mmCIF file of C-alpha atoms in Angstrom:
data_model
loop_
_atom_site.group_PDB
_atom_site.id
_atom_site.type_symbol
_atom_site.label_atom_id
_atom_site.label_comp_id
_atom_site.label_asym_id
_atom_site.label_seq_id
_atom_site.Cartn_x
_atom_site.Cartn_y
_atom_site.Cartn_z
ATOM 1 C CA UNK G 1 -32.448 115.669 149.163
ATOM 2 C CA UNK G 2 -33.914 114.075 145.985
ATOM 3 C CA UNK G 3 -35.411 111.141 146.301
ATOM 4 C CA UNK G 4 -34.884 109.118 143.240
ATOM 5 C CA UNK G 5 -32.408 110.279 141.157
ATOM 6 C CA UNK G 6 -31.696 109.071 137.409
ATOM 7 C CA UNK G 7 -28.488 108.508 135.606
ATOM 8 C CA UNK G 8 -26.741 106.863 132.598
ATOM 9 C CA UNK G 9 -28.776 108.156 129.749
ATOM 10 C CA UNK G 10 -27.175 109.640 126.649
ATOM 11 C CA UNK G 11 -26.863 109.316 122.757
ATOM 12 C CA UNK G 12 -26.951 105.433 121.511
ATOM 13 C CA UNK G 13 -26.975 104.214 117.872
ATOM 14 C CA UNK G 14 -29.725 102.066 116.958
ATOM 15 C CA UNK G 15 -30.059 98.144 117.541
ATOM 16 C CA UNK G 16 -27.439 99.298 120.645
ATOM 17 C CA UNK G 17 -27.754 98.676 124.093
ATOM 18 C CA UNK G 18 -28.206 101.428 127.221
ATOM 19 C CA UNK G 19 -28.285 100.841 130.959
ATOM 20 C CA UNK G 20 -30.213 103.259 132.992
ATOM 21 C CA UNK G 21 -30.336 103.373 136.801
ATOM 22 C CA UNK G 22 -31.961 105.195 139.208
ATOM 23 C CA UNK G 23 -30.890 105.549 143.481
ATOM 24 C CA UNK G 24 -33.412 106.302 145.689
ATOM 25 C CA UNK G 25 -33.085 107.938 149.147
ATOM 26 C CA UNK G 26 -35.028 109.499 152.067
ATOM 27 C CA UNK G 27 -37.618 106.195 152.264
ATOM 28 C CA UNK G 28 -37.494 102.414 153.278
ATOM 29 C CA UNK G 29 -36.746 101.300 149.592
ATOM 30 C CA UNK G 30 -37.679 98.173 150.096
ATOM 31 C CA UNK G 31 -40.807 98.829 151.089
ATOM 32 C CA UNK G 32 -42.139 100.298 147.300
ATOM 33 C CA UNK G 33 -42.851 98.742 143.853
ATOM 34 C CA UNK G 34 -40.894 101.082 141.472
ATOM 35 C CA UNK G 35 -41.702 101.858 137.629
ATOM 36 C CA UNK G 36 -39.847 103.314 134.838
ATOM 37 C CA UNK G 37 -42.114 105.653 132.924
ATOM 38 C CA UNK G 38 -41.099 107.477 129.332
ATOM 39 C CA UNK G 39 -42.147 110.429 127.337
ATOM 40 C CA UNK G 40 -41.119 110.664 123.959
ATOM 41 C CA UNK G 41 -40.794 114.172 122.893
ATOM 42 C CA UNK G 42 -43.382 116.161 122.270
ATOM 43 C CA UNK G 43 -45.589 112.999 123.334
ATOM 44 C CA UNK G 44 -47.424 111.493 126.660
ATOM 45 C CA UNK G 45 -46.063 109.252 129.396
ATOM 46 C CA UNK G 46 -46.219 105.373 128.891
ATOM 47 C CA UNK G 47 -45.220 103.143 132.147
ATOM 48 C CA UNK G 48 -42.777 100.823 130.827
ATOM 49 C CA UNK G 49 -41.590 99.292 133.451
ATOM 50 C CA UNK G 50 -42.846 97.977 137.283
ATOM 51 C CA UNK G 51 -41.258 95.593 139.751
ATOM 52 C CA UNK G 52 -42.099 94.785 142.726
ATOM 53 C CA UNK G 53 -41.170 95.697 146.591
ATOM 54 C CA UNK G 54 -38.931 92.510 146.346
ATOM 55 C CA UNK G 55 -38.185 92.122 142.986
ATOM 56 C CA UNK G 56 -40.440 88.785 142.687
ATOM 57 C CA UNK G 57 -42.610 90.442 139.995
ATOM 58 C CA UNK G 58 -42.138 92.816 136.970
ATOM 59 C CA UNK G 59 -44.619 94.059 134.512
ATOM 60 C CA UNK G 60 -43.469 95.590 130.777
ATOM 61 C CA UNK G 61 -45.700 97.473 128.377
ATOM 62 C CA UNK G 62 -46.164 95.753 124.716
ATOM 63 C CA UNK G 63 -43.918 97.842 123.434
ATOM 64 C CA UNK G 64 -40.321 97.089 125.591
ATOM 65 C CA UNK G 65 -41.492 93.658 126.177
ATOM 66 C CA UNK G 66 -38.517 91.061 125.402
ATOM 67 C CA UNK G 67 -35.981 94.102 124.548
ATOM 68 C CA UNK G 68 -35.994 95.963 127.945
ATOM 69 C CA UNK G 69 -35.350 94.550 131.570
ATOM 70 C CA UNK G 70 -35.955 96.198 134.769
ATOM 71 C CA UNK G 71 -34.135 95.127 138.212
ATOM 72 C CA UNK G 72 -33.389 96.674 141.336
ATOM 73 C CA UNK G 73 -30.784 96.151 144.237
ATOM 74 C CA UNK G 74 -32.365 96.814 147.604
ATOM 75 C CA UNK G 75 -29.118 96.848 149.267
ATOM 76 C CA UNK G 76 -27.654 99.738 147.300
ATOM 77 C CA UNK G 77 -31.727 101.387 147.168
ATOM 78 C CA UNK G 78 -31.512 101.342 142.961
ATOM 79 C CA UNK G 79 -33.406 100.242 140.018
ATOM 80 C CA UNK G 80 -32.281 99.666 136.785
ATOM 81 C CA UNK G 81 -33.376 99.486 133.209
ATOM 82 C CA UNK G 82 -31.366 97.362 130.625
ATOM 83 C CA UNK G 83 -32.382 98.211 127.198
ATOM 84 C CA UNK G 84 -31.117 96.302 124.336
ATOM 85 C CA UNK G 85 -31.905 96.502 120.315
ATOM 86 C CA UNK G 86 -32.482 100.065 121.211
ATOM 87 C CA UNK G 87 -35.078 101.824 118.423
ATOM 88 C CA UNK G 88 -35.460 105.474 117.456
ATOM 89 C CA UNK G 89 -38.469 105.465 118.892
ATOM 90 C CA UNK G 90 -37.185 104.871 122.162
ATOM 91 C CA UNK G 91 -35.677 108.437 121.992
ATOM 92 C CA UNK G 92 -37.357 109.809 125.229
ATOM 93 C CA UNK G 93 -37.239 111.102 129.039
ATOM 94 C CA UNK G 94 -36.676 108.264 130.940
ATOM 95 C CA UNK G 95 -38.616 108.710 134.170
ATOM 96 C CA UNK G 96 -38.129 106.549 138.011
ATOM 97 C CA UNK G 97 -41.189 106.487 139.897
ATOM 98 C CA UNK G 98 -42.364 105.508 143.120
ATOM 99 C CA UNK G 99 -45.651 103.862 143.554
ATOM 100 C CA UNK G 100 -47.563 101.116 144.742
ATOM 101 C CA UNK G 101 -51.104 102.195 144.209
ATOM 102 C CA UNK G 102 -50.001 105.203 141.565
ATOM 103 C CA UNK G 103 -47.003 107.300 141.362
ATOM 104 C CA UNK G 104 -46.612 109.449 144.528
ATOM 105 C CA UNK G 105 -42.673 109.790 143.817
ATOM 106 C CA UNK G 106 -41.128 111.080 140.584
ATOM 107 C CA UNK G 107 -37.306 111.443 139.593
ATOM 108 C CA UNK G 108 -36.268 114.324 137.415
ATOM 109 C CA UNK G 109 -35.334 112.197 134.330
ATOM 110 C CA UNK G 110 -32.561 111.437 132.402
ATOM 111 C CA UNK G 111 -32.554 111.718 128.381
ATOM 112 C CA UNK G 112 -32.217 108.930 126.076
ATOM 113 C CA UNK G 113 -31.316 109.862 122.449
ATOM 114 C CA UNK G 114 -31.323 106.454 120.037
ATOM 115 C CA UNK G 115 -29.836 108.183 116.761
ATOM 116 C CA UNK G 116 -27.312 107.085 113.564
ATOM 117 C CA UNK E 1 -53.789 95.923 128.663
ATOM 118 C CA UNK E 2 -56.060 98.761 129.608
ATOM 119 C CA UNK E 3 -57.130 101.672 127.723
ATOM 120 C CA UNK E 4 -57.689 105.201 128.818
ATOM 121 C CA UNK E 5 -59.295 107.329 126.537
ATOM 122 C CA UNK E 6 -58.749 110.925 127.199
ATOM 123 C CA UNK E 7 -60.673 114.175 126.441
ATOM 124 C CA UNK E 8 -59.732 116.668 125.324
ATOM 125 C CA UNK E 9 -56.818 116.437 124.035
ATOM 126 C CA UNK E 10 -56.541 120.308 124.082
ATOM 127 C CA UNK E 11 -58.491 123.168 125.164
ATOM 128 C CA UNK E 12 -58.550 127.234 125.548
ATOM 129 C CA UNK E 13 -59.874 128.532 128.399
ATOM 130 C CA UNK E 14 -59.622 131.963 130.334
ATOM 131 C CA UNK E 15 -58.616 132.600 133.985
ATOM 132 C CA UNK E 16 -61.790 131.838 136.373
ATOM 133 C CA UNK E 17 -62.986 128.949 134.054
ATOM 134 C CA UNK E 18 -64.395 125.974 134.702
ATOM 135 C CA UNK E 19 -62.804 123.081 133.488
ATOM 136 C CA UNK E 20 -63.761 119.358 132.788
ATOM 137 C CA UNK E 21 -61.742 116.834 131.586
ATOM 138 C CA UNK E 22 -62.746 113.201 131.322
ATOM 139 C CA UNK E 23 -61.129 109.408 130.922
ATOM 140 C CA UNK E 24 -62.649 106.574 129.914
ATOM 141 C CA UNK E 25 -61.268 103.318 130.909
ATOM 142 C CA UNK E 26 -61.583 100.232 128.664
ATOM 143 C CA UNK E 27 -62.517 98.119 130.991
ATOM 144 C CA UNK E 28 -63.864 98.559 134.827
ATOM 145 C CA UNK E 29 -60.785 100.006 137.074
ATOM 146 C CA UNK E 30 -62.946 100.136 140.342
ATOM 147 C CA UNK E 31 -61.170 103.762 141.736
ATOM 148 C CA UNK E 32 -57.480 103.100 140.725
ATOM 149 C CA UNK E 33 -57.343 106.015 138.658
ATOM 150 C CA UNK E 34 -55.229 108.818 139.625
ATOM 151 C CA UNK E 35 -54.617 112.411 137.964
ATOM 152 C CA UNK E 36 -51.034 114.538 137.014
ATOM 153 C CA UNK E 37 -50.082 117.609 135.863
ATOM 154 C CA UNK E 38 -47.343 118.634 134.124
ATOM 155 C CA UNK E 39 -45.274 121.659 133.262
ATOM 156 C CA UNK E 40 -42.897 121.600 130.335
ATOM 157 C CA UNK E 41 -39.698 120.161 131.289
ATOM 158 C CA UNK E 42 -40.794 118.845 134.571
ATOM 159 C CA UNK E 43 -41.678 115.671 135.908
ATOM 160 C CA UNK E 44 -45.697 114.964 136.665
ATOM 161 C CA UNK E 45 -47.179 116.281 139.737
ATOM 162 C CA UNK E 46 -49.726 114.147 141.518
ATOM 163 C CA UNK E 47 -52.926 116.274 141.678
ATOM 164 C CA UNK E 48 -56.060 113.317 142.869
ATOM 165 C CA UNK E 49 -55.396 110.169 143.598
ATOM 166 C CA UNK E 50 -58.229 107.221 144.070
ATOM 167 C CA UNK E 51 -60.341 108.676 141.396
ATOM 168 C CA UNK E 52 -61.370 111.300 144.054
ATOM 169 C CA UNK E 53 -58.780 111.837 147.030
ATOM 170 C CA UNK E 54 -56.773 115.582 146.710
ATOM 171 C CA UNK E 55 -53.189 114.898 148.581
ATOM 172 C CA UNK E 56 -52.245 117.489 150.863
ATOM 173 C CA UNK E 57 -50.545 120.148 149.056
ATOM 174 C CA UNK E 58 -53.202 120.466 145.827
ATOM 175 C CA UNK E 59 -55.616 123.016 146.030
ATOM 176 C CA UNK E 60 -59.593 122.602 147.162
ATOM 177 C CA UNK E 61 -60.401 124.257 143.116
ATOM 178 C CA UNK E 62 -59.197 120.605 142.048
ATOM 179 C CA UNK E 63 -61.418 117.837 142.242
ATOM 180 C CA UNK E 64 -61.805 114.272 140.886
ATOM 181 C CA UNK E 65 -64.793 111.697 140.621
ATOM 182 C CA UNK E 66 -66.147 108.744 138.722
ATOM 183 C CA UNK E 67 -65.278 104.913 138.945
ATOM 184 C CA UNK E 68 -65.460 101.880 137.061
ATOM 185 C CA UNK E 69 -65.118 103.001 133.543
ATOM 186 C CA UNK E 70 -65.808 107.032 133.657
ATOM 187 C CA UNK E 71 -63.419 109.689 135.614
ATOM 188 C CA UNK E 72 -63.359 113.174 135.666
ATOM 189 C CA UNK E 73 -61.040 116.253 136.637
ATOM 190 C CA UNK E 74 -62.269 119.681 137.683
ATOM 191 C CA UNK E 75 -60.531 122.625 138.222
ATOM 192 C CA UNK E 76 -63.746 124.990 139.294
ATOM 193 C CA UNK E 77 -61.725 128.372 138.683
ATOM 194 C CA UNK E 78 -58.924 128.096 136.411
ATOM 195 C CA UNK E 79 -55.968 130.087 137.982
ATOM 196 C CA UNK E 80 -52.959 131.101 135.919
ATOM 197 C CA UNK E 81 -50.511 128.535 137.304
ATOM 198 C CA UNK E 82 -52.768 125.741 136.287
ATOM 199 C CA UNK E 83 -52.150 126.220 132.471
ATOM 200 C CA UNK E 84 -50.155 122.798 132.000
ATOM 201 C CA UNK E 85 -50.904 119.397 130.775
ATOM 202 C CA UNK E 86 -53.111 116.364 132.640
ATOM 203 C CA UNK E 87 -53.007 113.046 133.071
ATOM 204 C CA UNK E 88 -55.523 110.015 134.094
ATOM 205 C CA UNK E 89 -53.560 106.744 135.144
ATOM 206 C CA UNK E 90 -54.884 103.487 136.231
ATOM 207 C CA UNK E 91 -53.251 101.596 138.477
ATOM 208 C CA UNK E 92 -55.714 98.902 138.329
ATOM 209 C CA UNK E 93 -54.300 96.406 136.457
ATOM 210 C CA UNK E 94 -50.513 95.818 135.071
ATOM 211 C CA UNK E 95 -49.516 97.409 132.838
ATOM 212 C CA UNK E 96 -50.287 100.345 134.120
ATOM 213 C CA UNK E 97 -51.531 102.700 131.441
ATOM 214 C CA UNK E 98 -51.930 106.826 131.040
ATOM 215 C CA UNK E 99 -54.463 108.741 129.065
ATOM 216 C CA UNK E 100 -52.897 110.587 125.801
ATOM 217 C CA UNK E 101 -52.701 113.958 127.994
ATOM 218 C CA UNK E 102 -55.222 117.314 127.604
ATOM 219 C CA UNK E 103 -52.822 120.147 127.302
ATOM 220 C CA UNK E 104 -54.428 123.387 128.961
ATOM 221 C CA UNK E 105 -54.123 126.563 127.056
ATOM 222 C CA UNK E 106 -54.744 129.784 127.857
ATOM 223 C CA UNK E 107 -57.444 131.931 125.881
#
């Protein structure tokens, strides 16, 4: 059993919009802060994303700030990433972590292509 | 936001190398620093955590130390599966921030 598992990437024209979600399973959910973490290609990983256990905080890099918002549903154990005024630059992996003090729980990924 | 300077961003080394590789932090991060590896196509690994802590799984040849502003990563015999790229992350502060990565080549 995986524990977090990605979906709803895919190929999105620029200035579009692209929801991403992850569902977790195996843990108490509710329990963790959860991130969404990127890596361009051919590039490093950069934490875009981090909410909290309860969903009463959230933290965005500089560089999704005011375009991208993260949520989660503890009832259905998922977190979600709304992107809007999507940029080629945000062509990347889109990674779901687990991790209060660091990431000790990584999804797979899901690809996000923003191209004309 | 926080900034972790990594080095190097490459290197070459042989099988039953030594191998050092350092991150700076910006500003002091106590011990919330915590190192990955990564194979291509694959998500990160977690190799130390708390600057110096090895989780149960990662082999005694890895090692971590260093807090405030200076961490480092040893492997103390390079073995052939460990060719890969690492990562520092500090958890210290939102948002969290990654060093640029030192991709591990073989000689």
């Amino acid at each position: 059993q995986v524990p977090l598992v990605e979906s709803g990437g895919g190929v999105v024209q620029p200035g579009k919009s692209l929801s991403l979600s992850c569902v977790a399973s195996g843990f108490s959910f509710s329990g963790h802060g959860m991130h969404w973490v990127r890596q361009a290609p051919g590039k490093g990983l950069e934490c875009l994303a981090f909410i909290s256990y309860d969903g009463t905080k959230k933290s965005y890099a500089d560089s999704v700030k005011g375009r991208f918002t993260i949520s989660r549903d503890n009832y259905r154990k998922r977190i979600y990433l709304q992107m809007n005024s999507l940029r080629p630059e945000d062509t990347a992996v889109y990674y779901c972590a687990r991790g209060d003090n660091g990431v000790d729980v990584w999804g797979r990924g899901t690809t996000v292509t923003v191209s004309s | 936001d926080i900034q972790m300077t990594q080095s190097p961003s490459s290197l070459s080394a042989s099988v039953g190398d030594r191998v050092t590789i350092t991150c700076r932090a910006s500003q002091g991060i106590r011990n919330d620093l915590d190192w990955y590896q990564q194979k291509p196509g694959t998500a990160p690994k977690g190799l130390i955590y708390a600057a110096s802590m090895l989780p149960s799984g990662v082999p005694s040849r890895f090692s971590g130390s260093g807090s405030a502003t200076e961490f480092t990563l040893t492997i103390s015999s390079l073995q052939p599966e460990d060719f890969a790229t690492y990562y520092c992350l500090q958890h210290n502060s939102y948002p969290w921030t990654f060093g640029q990565g030192t991709k591990v080549e073989i000689k």
